Coordinates of C-alpha atoms and ligand atoms in Angstrom, one line a residue:
X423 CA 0.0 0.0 0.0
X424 CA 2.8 2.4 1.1
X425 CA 4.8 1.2 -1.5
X426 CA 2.3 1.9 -4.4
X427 CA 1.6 5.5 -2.7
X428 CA 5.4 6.7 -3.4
X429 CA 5.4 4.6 -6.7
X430 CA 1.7 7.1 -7.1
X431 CA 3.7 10.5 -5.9
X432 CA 7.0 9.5 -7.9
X433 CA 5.3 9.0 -10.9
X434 CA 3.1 12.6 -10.7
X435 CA 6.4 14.4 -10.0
X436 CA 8.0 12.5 -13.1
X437 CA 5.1 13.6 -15.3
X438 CA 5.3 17.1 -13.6
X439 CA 9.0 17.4 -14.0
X440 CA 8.9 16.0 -17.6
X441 CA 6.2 18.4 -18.6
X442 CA 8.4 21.3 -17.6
X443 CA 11.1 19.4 -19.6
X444 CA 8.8 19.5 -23.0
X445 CA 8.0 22.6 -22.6
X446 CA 11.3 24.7 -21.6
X447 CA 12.3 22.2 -24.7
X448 CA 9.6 24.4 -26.8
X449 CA 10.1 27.8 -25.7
X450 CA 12.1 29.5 -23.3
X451 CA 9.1 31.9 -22.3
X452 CA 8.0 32.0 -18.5
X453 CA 4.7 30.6 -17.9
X454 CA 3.0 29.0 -15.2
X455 CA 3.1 25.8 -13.7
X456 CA 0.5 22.7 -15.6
X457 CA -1.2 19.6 -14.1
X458 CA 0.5 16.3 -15.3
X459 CA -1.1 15.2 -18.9
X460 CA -3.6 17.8 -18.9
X461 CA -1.3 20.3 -18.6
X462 CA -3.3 24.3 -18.1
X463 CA -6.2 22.9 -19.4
X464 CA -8.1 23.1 -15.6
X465 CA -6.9 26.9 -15.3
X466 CA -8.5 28.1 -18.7
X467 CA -12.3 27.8 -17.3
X468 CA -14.9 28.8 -19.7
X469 CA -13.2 32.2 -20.4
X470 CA -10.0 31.3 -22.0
X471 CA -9.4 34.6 -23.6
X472 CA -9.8 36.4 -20.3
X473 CA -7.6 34.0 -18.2
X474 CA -4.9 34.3 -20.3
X475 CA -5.0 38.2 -21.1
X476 CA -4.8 38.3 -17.3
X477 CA -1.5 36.1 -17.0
X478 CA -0.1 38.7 -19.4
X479 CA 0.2 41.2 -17.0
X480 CA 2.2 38.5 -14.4
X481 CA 4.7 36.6 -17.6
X482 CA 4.6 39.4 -19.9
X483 CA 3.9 39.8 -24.1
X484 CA 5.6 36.0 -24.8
X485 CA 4.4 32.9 -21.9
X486 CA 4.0 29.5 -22.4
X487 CA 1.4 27.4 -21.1
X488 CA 1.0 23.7 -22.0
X489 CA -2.8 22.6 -23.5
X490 CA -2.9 19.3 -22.5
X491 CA 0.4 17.5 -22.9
X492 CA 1.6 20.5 -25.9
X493 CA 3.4 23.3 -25.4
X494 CA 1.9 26.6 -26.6
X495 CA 3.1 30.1 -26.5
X496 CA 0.6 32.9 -25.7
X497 CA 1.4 35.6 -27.9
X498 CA -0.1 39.4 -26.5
X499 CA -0.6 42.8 -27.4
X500 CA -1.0 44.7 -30.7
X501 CA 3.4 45.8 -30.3
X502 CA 4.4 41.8 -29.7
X503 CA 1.8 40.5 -32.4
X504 CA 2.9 43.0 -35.0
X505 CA 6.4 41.5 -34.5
X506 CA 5.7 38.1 -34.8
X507 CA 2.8 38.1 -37.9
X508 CA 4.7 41.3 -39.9
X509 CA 8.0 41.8 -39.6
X510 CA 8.6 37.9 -38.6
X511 CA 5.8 37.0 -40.8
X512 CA 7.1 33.4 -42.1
X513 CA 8.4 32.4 -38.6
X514 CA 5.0 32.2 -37.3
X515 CA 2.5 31.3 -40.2
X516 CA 2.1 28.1 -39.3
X517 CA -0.9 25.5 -38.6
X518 CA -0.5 23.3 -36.0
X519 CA -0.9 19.7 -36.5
X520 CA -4.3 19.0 -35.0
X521 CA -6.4 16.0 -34.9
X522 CA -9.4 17.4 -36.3
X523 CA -7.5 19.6 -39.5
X524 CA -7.3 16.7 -40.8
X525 CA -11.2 16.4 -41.5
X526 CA -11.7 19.7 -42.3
X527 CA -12.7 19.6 -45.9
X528 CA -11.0 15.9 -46.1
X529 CA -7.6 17.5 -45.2
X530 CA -7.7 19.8 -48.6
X531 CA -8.4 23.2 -46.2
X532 CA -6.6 25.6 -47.3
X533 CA -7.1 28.0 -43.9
X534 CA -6.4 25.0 -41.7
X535 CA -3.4 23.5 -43.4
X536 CA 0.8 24.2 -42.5
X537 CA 2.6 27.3 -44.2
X538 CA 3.9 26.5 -47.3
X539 CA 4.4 26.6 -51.3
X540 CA 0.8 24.6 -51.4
X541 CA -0.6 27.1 -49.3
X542 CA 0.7 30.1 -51.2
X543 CA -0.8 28.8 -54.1
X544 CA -4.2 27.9 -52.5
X545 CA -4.6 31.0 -51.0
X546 CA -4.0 33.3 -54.0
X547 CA -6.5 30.8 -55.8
X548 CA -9.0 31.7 -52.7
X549 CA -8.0 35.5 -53.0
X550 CA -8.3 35.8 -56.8
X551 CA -11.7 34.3 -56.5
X552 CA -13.7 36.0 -53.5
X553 CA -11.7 39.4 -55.4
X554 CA -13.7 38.1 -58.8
X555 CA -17.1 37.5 -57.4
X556 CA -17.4 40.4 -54.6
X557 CA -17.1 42.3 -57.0
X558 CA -19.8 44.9 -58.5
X559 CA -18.9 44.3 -62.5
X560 CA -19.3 40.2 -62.1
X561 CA -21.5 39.8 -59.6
X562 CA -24.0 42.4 -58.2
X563 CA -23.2 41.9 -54.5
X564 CA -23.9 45.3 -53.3
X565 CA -27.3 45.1 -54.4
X566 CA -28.1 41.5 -53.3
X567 CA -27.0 42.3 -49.2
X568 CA -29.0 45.2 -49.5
X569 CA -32.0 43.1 -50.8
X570 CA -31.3 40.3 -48.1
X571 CA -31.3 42.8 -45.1
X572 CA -34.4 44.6 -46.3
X573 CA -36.0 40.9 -46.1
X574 CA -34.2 40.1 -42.9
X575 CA -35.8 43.6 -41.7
X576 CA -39.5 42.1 -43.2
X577 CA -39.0 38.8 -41.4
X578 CA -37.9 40.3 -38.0
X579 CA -40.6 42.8 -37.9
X580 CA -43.1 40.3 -38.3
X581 CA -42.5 39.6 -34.6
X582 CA -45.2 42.3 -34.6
X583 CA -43.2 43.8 -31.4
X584 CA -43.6 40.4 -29.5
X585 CA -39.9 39.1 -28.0
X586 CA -37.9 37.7 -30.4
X587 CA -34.6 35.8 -31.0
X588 CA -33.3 37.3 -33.7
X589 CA -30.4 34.5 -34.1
X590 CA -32.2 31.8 -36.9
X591 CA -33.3 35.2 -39.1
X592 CA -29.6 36.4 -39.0
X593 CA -28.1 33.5 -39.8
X594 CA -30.3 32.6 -42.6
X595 CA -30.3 36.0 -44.2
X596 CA -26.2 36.2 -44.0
X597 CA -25.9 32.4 -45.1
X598 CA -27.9 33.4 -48.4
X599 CA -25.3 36.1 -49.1
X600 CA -22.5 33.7 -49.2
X601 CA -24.7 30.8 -50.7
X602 CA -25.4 34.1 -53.5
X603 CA -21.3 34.9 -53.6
X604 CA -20.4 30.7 -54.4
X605 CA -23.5 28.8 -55.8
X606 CA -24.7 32.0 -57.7
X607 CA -28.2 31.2 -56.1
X608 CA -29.7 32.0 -52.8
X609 CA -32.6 29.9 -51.1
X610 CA -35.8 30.1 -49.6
X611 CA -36.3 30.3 -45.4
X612 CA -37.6 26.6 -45.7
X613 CA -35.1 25.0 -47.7
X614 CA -33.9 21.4 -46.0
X615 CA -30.3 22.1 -47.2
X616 CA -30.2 25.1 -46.3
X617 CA -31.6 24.8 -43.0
X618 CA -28.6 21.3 -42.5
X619 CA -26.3 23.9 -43.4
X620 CA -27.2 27.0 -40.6
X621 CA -27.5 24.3 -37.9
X622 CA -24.0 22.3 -38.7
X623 CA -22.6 25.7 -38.6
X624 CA -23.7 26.6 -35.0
X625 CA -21.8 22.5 -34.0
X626 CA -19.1 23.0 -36.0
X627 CA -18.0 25.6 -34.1
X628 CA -18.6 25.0 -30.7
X629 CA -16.7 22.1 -31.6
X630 CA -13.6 23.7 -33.3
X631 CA -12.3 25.9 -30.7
X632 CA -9.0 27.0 -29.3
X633 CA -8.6 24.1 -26.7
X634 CA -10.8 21.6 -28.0
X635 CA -9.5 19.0 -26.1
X636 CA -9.5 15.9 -29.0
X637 CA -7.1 18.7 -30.9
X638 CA -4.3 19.0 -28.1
X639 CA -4.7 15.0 -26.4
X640 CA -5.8 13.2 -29.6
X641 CA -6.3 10.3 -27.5
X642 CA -9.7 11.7 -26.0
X643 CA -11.3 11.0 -29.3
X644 CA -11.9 7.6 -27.8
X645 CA -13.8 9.1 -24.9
X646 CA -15.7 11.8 -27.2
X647 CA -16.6 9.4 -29.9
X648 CA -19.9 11.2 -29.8
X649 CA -19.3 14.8 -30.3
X650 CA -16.6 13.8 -32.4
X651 CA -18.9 11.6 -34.9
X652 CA -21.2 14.4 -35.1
X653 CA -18.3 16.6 -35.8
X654 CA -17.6 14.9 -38.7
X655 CA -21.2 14.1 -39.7
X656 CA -21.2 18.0 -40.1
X657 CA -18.3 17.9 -42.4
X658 CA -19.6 15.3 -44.7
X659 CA -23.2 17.1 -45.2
X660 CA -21.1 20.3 -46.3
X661 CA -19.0 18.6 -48.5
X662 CA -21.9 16.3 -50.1
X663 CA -23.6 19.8 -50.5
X664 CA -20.5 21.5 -52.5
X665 CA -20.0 18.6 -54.4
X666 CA -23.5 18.5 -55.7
X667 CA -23.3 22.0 -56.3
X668 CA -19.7 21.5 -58.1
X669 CA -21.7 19.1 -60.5
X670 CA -25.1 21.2 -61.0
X671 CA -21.9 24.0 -62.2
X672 CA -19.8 21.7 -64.5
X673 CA -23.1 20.8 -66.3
X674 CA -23.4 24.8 -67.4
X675 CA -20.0 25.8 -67.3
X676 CA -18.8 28.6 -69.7
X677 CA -15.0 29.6 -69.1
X678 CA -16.1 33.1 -70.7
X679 CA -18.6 34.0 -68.0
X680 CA -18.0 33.2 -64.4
X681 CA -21.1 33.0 -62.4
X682 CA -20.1 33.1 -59.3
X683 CA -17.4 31.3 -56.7
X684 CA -17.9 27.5 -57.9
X685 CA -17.3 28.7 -61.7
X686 CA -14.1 30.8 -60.6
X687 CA -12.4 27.7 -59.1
X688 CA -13.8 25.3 -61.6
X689 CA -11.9 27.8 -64.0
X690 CA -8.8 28.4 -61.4
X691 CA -8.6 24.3 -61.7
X692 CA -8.5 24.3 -65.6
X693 CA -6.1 27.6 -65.7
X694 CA -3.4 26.6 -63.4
X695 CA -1.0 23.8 -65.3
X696 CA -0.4 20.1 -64.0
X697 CA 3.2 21.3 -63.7
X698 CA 2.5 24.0 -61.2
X699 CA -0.1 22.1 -59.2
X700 CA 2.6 18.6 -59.0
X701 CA 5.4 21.5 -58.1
X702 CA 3.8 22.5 -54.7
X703 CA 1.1 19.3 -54.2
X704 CA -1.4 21.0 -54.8
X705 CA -5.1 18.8 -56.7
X706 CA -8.2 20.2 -58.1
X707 CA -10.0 18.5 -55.3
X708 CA -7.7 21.5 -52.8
X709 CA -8.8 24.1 -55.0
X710 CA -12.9 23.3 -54.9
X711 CA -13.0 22.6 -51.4
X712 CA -12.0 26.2 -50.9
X713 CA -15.9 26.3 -51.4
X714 CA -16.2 25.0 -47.8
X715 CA -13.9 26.9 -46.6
X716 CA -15.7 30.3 -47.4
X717 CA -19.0 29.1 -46.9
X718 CA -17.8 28.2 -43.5
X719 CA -15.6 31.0 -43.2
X720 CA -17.9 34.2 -44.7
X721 CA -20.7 33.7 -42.7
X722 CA -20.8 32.5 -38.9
X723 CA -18.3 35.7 -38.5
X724 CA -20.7 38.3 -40.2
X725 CA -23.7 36.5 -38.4
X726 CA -22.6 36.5 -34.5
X727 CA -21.1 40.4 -35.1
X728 CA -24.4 41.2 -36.4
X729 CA -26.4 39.8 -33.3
X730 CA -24.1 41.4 -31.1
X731 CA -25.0 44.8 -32.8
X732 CA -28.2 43.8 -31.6
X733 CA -27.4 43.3 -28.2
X734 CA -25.3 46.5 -28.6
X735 CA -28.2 48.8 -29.7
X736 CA -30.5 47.5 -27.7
X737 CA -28.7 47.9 -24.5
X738 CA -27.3 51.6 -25.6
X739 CA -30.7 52.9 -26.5
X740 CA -29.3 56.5 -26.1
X741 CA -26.8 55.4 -28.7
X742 CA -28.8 53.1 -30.9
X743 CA -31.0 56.7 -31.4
X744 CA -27.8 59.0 -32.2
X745 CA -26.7 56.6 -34.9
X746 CA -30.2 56.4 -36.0
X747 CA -30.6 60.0 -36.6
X748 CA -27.4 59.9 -38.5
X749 CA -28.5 57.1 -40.9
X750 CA -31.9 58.9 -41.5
X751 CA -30.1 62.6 -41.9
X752 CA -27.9 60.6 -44.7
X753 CA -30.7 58.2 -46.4
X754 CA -33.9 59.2 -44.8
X755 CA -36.2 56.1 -44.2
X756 CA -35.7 55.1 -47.9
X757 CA -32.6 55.6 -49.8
X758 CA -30.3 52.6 -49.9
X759 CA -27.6 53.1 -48.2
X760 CA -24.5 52.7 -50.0
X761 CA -20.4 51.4 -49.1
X762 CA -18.9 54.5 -50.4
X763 CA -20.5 56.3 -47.7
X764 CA -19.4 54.9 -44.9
X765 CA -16.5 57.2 -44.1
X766 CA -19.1 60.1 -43.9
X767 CA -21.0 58.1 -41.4
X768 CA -18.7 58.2 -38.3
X769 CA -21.4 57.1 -35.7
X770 CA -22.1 54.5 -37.8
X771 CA -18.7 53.4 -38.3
X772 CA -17.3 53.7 -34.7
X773 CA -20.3 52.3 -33.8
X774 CA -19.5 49.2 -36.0
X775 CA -16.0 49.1 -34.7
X776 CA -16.9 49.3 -31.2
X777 CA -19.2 46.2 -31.5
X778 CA -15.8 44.4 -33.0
X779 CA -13.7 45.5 -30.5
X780 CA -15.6 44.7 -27.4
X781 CA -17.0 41.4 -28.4
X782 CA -13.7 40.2 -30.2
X783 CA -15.2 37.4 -32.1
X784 CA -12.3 35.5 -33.0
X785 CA -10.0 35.7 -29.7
X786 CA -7.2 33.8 -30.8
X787 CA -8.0 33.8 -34.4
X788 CA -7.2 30.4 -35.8
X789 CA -4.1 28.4 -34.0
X790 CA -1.0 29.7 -35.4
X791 CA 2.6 27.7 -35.5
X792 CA 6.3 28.2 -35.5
X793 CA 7.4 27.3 -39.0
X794 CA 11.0 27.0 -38.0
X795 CA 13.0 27.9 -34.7
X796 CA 12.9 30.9 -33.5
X797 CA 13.0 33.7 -31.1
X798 CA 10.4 36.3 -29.9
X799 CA 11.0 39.3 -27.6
X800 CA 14.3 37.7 -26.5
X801 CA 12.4 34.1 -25.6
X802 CA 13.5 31.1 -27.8
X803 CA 10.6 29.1 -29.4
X804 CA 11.2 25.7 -30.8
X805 CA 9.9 24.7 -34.6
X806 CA 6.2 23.7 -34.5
X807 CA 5.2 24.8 -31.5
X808 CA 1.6 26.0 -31.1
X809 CA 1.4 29.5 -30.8
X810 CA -1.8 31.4 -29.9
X811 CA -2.1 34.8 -31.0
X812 CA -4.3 36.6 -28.1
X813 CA -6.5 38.8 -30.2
X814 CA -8.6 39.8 -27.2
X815 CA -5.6 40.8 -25.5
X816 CA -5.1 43.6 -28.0
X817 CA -8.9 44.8 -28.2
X818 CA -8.9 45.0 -24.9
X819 CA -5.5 46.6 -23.9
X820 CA -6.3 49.5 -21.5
X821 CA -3.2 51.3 -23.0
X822 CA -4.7 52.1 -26.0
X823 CA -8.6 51.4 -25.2
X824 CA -9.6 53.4 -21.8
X825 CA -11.8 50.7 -19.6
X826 CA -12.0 48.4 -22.4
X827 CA -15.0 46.5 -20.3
X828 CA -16.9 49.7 -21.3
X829 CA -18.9 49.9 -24.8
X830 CA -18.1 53.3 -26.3
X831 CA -18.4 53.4 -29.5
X832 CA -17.2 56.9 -29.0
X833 CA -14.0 56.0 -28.6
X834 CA -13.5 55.9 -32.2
X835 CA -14.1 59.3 -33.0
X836 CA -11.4 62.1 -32.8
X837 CA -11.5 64.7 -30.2
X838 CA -14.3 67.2 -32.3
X839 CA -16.4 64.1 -32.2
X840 CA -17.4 64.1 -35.9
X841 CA -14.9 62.0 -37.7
X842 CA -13.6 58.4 -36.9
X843 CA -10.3 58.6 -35.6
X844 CA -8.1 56.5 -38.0
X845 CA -5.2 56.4 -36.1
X846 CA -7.2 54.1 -33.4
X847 CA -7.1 51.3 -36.1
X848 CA -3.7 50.7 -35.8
X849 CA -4.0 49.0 -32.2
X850 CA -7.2 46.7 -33.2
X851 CA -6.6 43.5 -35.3
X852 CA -10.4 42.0 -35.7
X853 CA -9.1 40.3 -39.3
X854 CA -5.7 39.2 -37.7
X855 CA -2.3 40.6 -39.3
X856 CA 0.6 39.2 -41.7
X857 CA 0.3 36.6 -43.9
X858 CA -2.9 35.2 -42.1
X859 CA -4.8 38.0 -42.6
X860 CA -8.4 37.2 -42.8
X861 CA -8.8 37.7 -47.2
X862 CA -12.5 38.1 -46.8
X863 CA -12.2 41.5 -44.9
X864 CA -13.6 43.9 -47.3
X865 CA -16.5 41.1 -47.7
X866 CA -16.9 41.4 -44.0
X867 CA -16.7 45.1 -44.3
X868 CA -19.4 45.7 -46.6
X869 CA -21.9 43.1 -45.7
X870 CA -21.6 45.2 -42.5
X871 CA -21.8 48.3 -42.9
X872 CA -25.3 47.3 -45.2
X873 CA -26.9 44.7 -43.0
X874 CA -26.3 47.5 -40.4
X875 CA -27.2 50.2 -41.7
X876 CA -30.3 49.1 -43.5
X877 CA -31.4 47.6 -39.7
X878 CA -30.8 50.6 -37.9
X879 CA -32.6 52.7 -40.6
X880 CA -35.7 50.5 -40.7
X881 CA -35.7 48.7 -36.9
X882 CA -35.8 49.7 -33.4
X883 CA -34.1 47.1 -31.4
X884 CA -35.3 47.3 -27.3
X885 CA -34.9 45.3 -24.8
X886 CA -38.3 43.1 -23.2
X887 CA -39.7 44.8 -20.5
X888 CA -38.8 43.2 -17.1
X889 CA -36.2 41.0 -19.0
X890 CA -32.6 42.1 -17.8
X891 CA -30.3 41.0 -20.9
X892 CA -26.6 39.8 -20.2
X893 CA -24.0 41.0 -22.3
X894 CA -21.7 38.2 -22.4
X895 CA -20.2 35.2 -24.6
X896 CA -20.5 31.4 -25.2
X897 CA -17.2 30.5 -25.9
X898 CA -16.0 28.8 -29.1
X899 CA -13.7 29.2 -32.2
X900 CA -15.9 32.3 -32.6
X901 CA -17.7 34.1 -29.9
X902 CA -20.9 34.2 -29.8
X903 CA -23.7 36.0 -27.4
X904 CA -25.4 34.3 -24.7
X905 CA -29.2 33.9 -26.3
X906 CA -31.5 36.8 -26.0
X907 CA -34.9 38.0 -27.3
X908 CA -35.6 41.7 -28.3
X909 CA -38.4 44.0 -29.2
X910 CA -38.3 44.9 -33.0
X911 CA -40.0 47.9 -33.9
X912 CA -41.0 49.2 -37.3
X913 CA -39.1 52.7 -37.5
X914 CA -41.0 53.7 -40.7
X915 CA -44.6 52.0 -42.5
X916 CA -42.8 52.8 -45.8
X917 CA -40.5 50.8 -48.1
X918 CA -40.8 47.2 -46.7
X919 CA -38.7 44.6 -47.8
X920 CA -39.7 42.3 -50.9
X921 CA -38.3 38.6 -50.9
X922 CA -35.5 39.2 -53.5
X923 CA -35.9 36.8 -57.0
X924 CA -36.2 33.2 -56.2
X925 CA -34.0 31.6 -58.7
X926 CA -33.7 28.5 -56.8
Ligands
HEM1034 C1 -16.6 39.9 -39.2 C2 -16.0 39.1 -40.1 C3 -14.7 38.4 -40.0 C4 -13.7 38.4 -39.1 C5 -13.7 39.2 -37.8 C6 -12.7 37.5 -39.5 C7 -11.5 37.3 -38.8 C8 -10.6 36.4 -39.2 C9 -9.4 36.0 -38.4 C10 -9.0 36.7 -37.1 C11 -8.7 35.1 -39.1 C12 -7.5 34.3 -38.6 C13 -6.2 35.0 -38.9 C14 -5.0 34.3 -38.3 O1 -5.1 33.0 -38.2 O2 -4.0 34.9 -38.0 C15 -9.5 34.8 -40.3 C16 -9.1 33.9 -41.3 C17 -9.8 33.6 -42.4 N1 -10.9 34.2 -42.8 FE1 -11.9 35.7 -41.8 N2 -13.1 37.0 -40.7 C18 -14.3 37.5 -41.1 C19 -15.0 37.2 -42.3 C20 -14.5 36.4 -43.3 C21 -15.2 36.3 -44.6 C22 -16.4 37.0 -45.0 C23 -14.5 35.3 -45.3 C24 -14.7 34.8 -46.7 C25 -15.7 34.7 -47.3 C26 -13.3 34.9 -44.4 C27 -12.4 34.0 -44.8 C28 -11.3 33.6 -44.0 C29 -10.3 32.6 -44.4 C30 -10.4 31.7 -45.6 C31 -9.4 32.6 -43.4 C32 -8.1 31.7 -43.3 C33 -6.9 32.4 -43.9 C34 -5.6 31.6 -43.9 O3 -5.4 30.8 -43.1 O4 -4.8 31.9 -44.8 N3 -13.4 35.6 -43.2 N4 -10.6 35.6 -40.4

């Protein structure tokens, strides 16, 4: 009995000292002390990005905790981040390794997968085809987000002013924008695909975020087997849906006029020679999964900033009317708004910002890597180690954002109060930095500023009497609010939104 107890504590102190080993072996950042096996893990509760923003201020910019059994530095503030993504760009553009990458879009992702020729090569495929299709001369995008929000506006007021949850309406409106930009087609509210597709989206992921725990111990797949078989159910149903789609496409294929995302890589795949492809490993099967990838990629993010601008308005109502006023000054209760204007709409703007800023959707934007050793702020980090770039710890750094708890969209503006001080934008990374960077930000940008604008113009969001609503996050890859209702009410009887064409 005594005997087994010391084997017991001997053991646990092996494991401890052995996880210090591995990781001093990784980095030679500070960082506090793990559990045998599972490492931090206990210490991250359900606030990750908050737990570890705080150990910034005791280890510094550069730490290292350990996820489980794998050593990961903690990479903070806009000055440290900056260093790492720009000016030590290919150092750091890495992906880790994990478990479930491997999945995602049968291993073709091009988001998910290492830095490398192959992903150079994907990427600028990606680039060249969002660039092609959110574009006004090829693909009338402008015009179809502003048609889609008017009918978002339609479907929310028909709450008639009784509470409402305005996530399904939100998703399904931003979801037809990005089944517009890639299939060329959007579809109706009822749809059974389209329906598969918003609720996998939701799964995927609350499954797929930082510290997922099948990601950092593989092993626990075995104890998951559940969660993890519906994580991949959800994969499957996507990429049955883009491969249907890819066929429906290649049936009505003209190289001369590209439709919309599919026919861009269908073309990308014909354009780009056997030789180049072989050179860097790169199939055609990499370049039309990218298909996922956006879908996946385009419009969760747009969708959970635009029902925290809900929760945002509705909680500020003495702001939600000073933005209001400027939208109908600019537009009245009809006019479409339009994306040139948005720098002459600096309530609107900072308002916009503010809602990025404080709810930091993506806190450690997507797991980063160390492509080759390295060093960082004088710390020495070790090839392939996991590296998580602390996004929230730069949107909410009181040096350059004053109470950064605090929702002020007036923050952004200069001192006179009537223009959007630029010069704020250099300490806020919402689309990440270097050779990351998120390629659908002006996408993000302009189905933004529209589905905003035209909401505030036409909707008054306020909060169900007696119902107290909490202004906080489910955590995930993405963050998301906690579920709310609201009061919709109809600003204006005029101009209601009409369903847009059908052509599904
Ligand atoms: C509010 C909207 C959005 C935000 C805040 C956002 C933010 C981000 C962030 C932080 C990253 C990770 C950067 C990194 O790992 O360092 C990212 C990556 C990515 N985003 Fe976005 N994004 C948004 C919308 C979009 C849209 C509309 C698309 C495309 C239709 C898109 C496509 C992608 C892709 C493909 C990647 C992976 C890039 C790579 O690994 O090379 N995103 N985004």
């Amino acid at each position: 009995m005594y005997a087994t107890a010391v084997l017991m504590v001997v053991f646990v102190l092996g494991l401890v000292v052995l996880g210090k080993r591995r990781a001093k072996i990784a980095s030679s950042a500070p960082g506090p002390l793990g559990w045998p096996v599972i490492g931090n893990l206990p210490q991250l509760g359900r606030k990750p990005h908050k737990v570890l923003t705080d150990l910034r201020e005791r280890y510094g910019d550069v730490y290292q905790i350990r996820m489980g059994s794998c050593p990961t530095v903690v990479l903070n503030g806009v000055k440290t981040i900056r260093q790492a993504l720009v000016k030590q760009s290919e150092d750091f553009a890495g992906r880790p390794d994990f478990y479930s990458f491997k999945f995602i879009a049968n291993g073709n992702s091009m988001g998910f997968s290492d830095y490398g020729a192959r992903w150079k090569m994907h990427r600028r495929i990606a680039q060249n085809a969002l660039a092609l299709c959110a574009n006004k001369k090829y693909n009338p995008i402008e015009e179809a987000i502003v048609s889609e929000a008017k009918f978002l506006v339609q479907n929310l007021l028909k709450s008639g002013e009784r509470p409402v949850d305005p996530h399904n309406e939100i998703y399904l409106s931003v979801g037809n924008i990005i089944c517009a930009l890639c299939f060329g087609k959007r579809y109706r509210r009822d749809d059974p695909d389209f329906l598969q597709l918003i609720k996998n989206n939701d799964e995927f992921m609350a499954f797929a975020g930082a510290g997922n725990p099948v990601d950092i111990m593989p092993w626990m797949r075995h104890f998951t087997k559940r969660s993890f078989k519906q994580f991949l159910m959800i994969l499957d149903t996507m990429n049955n849906l883009c491969l249907k789609k890819q066929r429906e496409h290649l049936d009505t294929y003209d190289p001369a006029y590209v439709r919309d995302i599919t026919d861009a890589l269908i073309k990308a795949t014909e354009e780009t020679t056997n030789a180049e492809k072989v050179s860097v490993g790169l199939t055609d099967e990499h370049i039309m999964t990218t298909l996922q990838e956006l879908i996946g990629a385009g419009f969760d993010t747009i969708a959970s900033t635009l029902q925290w601008s809900i929760l945002y308005l509705m909680t500020n109502p003495e702001w939600q009317e000073k933005v209001h006023q400027e939208i109908h000054t600019t537009y009245g209760s009809d006019k479409d708004p339009d994306v040139a204007d948005l720098s002459e709409l600096p309530y609107t703007e900072a308002t916009i910002l503010e809602t990025m800023r404080h709810s930091c959707i993506f806190p450690f934007a997507l797991p980063h890597s160390t492509t080759k050793d390295t060093h960082l702020n004088g710390h020495f980090i070790k090839e392939k180690t996991l590296v998580f770039v602390n996004l929230w710890s730069v949107s909410h750094d009181p040096e350059y954002f004053n109470e950064p708890e605090l929702y002020n969209p007036s923050r952004f503006l200069d001192t006179s109060g009537t223009r959007v001080d630029r010069s704020k934008l250099d300490f806020f990374l919402p689309f990440g930095t270097g050779k990351r960077k998120c390629p659908g930000e002006q996408l993000a940008k302009m189905e933004l500023f529209l589905f905003f604008t035209i909401l505030v113009q036409k909707c008054k969001f306020e909060v169900v009497p007696g119902e107290h609503p909490v202004v906080d996050s489910k955590y995930g890859l993405t963050l998301k609010p906690l579920d709310f209702n609201v009061i919709v009410r109809e600003r204006n009887q005029a101009d209601q939104g009409q369903e847009p064409n059908l052509v599904k």
